[in-house]
Backbone as JSON Lines, residues from 0, in Angstrom:
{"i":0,"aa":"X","n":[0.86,-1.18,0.0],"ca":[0.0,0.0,0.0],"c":[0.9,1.23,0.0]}
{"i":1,"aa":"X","n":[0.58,2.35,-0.55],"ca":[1.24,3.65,-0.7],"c":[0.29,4.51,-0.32]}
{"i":2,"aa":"X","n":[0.89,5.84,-0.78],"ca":[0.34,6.91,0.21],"c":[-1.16,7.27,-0.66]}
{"i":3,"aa":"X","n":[-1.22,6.9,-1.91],"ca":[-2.45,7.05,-3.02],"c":[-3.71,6.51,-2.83]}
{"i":4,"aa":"X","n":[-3.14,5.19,-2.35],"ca":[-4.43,4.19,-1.59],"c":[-5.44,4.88,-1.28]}
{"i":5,"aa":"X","n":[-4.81,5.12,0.49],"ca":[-5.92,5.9,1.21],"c":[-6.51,7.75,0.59]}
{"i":6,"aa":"X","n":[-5.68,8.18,0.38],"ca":[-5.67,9.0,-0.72],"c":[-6.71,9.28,-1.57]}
{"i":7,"aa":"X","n":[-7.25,8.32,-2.32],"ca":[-8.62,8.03,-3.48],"c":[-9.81,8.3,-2.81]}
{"i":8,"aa":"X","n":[-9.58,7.34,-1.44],"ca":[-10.88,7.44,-0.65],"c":[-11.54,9.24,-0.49]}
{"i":9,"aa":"X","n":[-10.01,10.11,-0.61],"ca":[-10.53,11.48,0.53],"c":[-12.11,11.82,-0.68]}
{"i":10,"aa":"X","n":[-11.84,11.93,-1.86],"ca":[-13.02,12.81,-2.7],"c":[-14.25,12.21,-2.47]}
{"i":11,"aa":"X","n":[-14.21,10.52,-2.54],"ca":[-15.57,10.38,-2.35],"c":[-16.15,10.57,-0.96]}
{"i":12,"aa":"X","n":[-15.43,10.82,0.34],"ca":[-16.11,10.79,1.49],"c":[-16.63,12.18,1.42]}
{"i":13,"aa":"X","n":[-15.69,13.24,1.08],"ca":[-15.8,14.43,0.97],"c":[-17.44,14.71,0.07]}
{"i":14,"aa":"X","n":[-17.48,13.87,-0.99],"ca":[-19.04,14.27,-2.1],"c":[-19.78,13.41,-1.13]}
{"i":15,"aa":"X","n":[-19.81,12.24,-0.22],"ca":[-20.55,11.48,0.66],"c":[-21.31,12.95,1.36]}
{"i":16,"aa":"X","n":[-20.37,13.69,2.57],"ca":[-20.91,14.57,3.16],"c":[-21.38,15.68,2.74]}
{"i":17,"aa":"X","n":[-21.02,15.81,1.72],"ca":[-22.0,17.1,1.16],"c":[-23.09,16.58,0.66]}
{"i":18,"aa":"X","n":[-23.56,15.49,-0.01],"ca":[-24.96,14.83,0.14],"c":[-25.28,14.93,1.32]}
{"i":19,"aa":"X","n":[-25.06,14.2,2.02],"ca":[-25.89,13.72,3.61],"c":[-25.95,15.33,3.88]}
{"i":20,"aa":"X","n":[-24.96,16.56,4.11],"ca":[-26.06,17.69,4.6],"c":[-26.82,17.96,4.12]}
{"i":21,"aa":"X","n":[-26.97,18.3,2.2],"ca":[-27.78,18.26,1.65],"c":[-29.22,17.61,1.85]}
{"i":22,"aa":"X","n":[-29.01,16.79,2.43],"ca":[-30.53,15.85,3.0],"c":[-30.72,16.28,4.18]}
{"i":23,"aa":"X","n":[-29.66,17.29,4.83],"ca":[-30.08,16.94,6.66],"c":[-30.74,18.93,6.19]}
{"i":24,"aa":"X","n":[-30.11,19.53,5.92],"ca":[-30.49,20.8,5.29],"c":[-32.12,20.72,4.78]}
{"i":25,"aa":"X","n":[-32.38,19.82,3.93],"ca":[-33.59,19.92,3.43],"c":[-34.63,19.52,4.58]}
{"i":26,"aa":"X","n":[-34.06,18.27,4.87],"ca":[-35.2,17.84,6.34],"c":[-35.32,18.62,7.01]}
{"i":27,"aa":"X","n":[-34.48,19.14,7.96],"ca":[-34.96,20.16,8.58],"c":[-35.72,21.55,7.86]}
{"i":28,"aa":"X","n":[-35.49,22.1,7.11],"ca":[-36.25,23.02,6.6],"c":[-37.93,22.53,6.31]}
{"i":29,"aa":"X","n":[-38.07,20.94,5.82],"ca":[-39.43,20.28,5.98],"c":[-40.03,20.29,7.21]}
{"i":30,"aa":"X","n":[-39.06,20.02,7.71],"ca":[-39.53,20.56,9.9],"c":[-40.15,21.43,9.86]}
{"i":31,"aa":"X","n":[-39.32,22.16,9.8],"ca":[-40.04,24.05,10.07],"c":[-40.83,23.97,9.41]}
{"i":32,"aa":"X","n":[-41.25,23.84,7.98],"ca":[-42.53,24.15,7.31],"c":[-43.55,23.49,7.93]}
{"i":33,"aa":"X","n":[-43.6,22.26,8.01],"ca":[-44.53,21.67,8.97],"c":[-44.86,21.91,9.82]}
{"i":34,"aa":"X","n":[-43.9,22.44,10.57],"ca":[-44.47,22.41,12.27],"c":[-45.47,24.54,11.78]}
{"i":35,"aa":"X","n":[-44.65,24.98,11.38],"ca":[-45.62,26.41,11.21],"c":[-46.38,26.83,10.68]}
{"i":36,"aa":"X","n":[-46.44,25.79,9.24],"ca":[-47.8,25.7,8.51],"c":[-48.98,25.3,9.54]}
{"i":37,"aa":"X","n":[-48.64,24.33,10.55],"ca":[-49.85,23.47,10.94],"c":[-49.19,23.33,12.73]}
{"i":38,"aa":"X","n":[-49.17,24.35,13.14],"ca":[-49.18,25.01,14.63],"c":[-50.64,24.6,15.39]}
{"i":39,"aa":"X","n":[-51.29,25.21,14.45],"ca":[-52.54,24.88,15.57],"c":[-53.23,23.97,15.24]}
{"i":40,"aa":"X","n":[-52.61,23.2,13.89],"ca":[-54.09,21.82,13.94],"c":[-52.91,20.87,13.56]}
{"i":41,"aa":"X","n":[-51.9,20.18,13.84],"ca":[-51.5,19.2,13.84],"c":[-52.13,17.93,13.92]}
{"i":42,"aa":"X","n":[-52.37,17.59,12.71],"ca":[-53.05,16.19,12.19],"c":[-52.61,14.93,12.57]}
{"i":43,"aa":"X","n":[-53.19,14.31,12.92],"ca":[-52.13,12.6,12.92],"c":[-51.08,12.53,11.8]}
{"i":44,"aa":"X","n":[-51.71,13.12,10.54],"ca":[-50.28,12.6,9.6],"c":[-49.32,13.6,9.37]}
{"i":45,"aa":"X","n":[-49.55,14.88,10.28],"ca":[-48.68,15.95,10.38],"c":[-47.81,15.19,11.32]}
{"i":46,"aa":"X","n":[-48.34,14.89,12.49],"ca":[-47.35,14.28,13.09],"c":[-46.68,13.15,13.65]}
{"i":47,"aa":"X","n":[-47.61,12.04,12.14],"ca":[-46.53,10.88,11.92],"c":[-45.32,11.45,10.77]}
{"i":48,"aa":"X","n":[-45.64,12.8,9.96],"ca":[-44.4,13.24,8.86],"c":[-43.09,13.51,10.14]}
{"i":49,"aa":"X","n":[-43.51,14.6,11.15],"ca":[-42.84,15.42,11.46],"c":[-41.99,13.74,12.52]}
{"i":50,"aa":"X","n":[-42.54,12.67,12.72],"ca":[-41.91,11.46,13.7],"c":[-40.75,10.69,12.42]}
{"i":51,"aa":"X","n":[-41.43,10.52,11.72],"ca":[-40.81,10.26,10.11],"c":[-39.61,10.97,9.99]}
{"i":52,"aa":"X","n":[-39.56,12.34,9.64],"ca":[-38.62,13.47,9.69],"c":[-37.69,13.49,10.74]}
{"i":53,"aa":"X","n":[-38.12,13.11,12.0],"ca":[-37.18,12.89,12.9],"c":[-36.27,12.03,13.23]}
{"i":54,"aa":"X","n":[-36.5,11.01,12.73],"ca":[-35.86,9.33,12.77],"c":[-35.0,9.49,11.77]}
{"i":55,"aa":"X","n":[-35.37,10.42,10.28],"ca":[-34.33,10.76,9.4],"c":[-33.57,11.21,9.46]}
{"i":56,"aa":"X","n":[-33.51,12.17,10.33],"ca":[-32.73,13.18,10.98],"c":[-31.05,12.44,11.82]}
{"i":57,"aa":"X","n":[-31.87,11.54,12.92],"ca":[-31.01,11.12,13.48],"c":[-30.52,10.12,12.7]}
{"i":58,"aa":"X","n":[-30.8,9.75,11.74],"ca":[-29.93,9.04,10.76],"c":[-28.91,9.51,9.82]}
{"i":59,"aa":"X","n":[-29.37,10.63,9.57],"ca":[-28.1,11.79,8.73],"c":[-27.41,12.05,9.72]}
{"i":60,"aa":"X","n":[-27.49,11.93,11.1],"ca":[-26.78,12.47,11.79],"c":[-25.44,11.36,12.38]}
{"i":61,"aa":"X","n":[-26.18,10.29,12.53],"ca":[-25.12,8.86,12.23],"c":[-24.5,8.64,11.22]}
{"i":62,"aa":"X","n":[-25.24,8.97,9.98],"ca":[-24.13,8.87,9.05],"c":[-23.23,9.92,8.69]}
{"i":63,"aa":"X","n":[-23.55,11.43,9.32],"ca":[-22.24,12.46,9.35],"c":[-21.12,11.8,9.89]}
{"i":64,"aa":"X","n":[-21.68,11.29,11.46],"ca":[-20.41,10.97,12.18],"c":[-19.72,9.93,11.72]}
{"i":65,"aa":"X","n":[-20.34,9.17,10.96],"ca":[-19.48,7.39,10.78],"c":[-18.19,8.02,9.49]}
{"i":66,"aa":"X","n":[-18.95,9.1,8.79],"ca":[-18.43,9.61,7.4],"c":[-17.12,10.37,7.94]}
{"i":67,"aa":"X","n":[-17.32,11.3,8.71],"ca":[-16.48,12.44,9.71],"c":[-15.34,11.66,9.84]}
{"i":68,"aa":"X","n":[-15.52,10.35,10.96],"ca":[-14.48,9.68,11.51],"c":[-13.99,8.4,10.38]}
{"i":69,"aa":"X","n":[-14.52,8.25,9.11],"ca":[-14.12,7.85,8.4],"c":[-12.97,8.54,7.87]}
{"i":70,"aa":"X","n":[-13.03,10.07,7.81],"ca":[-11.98,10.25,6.89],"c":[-11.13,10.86,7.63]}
{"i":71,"aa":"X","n":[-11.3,10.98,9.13],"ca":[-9.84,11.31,9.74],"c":[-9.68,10.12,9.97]}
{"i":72,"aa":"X","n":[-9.95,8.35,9.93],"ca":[-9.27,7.52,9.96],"c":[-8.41,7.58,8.63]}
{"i":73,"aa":"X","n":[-8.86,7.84,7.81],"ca":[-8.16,7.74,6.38],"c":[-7.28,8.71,6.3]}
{"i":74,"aa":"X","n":[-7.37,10.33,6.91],"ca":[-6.15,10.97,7.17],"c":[-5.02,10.01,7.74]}
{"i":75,"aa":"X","n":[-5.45,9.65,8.88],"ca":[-4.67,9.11,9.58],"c":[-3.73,8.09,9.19]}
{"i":76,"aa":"X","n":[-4.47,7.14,8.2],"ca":[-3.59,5.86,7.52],"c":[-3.01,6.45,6.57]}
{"i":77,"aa":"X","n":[-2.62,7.93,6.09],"ca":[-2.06,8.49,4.77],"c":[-0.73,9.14,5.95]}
{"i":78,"aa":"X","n":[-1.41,9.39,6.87],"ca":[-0.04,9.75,7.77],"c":[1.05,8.95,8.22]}
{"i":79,"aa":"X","n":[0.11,7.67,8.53],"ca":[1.24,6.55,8.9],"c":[1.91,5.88,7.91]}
{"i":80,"aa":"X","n":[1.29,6.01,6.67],"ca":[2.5,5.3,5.34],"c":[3.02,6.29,4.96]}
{"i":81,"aa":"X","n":[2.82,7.79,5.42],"ca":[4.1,8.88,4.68],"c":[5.12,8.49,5.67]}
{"i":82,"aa":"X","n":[4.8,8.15,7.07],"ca":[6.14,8.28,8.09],"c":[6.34,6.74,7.8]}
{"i":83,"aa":"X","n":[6.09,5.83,7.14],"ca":[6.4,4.55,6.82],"c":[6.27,3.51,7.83]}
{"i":84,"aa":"X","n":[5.2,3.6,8.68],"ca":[4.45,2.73,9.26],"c":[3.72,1.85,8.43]}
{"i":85,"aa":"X","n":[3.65,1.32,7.53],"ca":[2.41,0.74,6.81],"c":[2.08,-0.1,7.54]}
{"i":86,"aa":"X","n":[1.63,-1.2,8.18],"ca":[1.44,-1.93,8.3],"c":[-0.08,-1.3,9.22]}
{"i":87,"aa":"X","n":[0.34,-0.54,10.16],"ca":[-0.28,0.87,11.43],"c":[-1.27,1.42,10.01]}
{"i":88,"aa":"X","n":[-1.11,1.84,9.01],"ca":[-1.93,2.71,7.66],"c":[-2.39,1.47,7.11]}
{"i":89,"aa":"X","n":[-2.35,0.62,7.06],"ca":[-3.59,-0.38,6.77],"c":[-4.14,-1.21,7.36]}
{"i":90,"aa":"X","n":[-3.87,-0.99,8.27],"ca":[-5.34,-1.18,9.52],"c":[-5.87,0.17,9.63]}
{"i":91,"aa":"X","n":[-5.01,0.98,10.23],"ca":[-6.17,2.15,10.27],"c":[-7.38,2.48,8.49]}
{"i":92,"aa":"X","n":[-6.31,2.12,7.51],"ca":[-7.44,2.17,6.65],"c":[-8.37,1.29,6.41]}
{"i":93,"aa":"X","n":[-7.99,0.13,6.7],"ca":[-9.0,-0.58,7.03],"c":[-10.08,-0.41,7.84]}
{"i":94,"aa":"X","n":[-9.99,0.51,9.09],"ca":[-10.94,1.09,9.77],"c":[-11.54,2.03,9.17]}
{"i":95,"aa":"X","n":[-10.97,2.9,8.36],"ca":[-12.1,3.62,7.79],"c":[-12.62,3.21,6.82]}
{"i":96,"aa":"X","n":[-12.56,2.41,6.02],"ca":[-13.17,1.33,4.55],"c":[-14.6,1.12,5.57]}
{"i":97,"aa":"X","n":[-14.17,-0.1,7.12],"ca":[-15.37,0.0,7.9],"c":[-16.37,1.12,8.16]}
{"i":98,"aa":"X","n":[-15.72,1.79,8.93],"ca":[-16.82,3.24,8.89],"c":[-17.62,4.08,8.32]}
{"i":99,"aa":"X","n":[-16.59,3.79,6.43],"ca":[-17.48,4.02,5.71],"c":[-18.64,3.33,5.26]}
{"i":100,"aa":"X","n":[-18.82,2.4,5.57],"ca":[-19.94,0.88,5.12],"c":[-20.67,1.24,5.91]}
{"i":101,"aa":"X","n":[-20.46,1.45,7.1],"ca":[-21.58,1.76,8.19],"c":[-22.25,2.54,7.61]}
{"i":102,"aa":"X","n":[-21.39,4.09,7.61],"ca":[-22.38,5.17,7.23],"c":[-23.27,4.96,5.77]}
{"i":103,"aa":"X","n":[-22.6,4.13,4.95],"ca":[-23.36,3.86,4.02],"c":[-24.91,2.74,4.1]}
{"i":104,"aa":"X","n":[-24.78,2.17,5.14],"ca":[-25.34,1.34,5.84],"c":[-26.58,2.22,6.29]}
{"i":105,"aa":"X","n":[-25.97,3.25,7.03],"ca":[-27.29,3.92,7.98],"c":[-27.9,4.9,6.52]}
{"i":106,"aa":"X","n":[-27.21,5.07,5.43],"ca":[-27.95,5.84,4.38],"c":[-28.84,5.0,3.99]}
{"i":107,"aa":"X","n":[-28.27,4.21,3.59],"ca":[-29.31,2.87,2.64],"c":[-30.86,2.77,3.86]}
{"i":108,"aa":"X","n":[-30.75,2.94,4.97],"ca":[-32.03,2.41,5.79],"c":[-32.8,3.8,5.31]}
{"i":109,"aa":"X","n":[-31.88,5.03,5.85],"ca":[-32.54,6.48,5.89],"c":[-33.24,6.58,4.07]}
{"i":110,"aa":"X","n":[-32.63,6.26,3.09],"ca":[-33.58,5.81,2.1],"c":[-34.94,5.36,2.58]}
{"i":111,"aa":"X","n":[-34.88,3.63,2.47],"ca":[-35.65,2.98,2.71],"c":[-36.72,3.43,4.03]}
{"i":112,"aa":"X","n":[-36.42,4.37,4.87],"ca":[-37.88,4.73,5.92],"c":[-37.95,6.04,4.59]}
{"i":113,"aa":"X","n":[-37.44,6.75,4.29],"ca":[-38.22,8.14,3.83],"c":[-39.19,7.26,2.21]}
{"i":114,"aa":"X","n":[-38.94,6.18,2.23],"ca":[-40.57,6.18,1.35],"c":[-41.96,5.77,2.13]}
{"i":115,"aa":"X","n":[-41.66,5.77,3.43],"ca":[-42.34,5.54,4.98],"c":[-43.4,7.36,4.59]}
{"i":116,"aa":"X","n":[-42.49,8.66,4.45],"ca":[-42.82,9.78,4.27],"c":[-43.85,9.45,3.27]}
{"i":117,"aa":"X","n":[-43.61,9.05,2.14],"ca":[-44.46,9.02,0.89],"c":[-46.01,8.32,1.11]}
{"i":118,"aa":"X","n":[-45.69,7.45,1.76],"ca":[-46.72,5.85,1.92],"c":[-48.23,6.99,3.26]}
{"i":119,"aa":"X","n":[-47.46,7.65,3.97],"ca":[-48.18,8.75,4.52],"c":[-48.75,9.02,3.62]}
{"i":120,"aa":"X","n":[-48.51,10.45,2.75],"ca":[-49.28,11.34,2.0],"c":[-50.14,10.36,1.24]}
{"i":121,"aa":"X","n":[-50.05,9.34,0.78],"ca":[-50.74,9.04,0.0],"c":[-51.95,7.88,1.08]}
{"i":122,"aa":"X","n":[-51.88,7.36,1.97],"ca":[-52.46,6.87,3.05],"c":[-53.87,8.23,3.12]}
{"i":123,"aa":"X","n":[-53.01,9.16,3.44],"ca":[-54.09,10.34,3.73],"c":[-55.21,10.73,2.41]}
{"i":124,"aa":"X","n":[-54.29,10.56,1.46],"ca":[-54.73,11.07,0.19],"c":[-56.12,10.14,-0.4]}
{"i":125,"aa":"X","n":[-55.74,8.59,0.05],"ca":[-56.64,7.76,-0.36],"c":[-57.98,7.79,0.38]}
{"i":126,"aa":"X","n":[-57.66,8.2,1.84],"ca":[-58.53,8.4,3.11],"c":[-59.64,9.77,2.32]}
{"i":127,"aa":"X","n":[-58.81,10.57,1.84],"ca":[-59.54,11.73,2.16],"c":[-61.14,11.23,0.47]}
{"i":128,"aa":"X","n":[-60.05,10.57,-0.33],"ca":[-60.7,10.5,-2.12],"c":[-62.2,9.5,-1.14]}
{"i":129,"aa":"X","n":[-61.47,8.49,-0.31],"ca":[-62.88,7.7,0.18],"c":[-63.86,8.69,1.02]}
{"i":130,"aa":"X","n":[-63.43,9.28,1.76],"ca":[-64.45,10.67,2.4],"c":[-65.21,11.18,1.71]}
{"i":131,"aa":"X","n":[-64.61,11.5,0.56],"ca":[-65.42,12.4,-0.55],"c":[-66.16,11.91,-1.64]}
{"i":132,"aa":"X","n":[-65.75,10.13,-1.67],"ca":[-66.66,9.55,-2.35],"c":[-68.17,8.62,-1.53]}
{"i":133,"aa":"X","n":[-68.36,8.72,-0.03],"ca":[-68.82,8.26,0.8],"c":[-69.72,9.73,1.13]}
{"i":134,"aa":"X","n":[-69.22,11.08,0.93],"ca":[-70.16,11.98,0.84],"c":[-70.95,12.15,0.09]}
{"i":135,"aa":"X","n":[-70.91,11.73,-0.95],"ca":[-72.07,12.07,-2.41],"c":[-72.76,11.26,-2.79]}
């Protein structure tokens, strides 16, 4: 292993976290709209979105950190094969290869609940078409 190895990894962790804020940025701004659009009548599915939204949340927020300490492990293993430790730089990169799987791990779920968000609106949506066909 050389100093390039760990090296390759830095760009993609780097475009990793600017997605994941990108998602943690937007969620929260869906927060706020929610919660101030609908202050005084918070609906059940206002606030199964806003429980939804929250679980997402703390999932961008696991996968900042797994991403974070991914790539100061990967600093770290670029440090120990410049001072010619390798052996110390591939384990530590090996620890961050791990860390990154995780965080990719906790993305892949935070996917899979936010079509949880969708399955809502349209739950409501179907509720409301039967209301209005049960009125007439």
């Amino acid at each position: 292993m050389n100093l390039t190895t760990p090296a390759l990894l830095f760009p993609a962790i780097s475009l990793l976290l600017l997605a994941y804020t990108n998602r943690f940025i937007v969620l929260t701004q869906l927060i706020r709209h929610l919660h101030s659009q609908n202050q005084e009548n918070l609906t059940d599915v206002v606030v199964r979105q806003i429980s939804n939204l929250g679980l997402r949340i703390r999932l961008i927020r696991r996968m900042q950190a797994m991403g974070v300490l991914s790539f100061i492990f990967c600093a770290l293993a670029m440090l120990f094969v410049f001072v010619d430790l390798i052996g110390a730089g591939q384990l530590i990169f090996g620890v961050s290869i791990v860390l990154l799987l995780v965080s990719l791990i906790f993305s892949l779920y935070e996917i899979l609940i936010s079509t949880n968000a969708i399955e809502i609106e349209l739950q409501d949506i179907k509720r409301k078409l039967q209301e209005r066909d049960v009125g007439q």
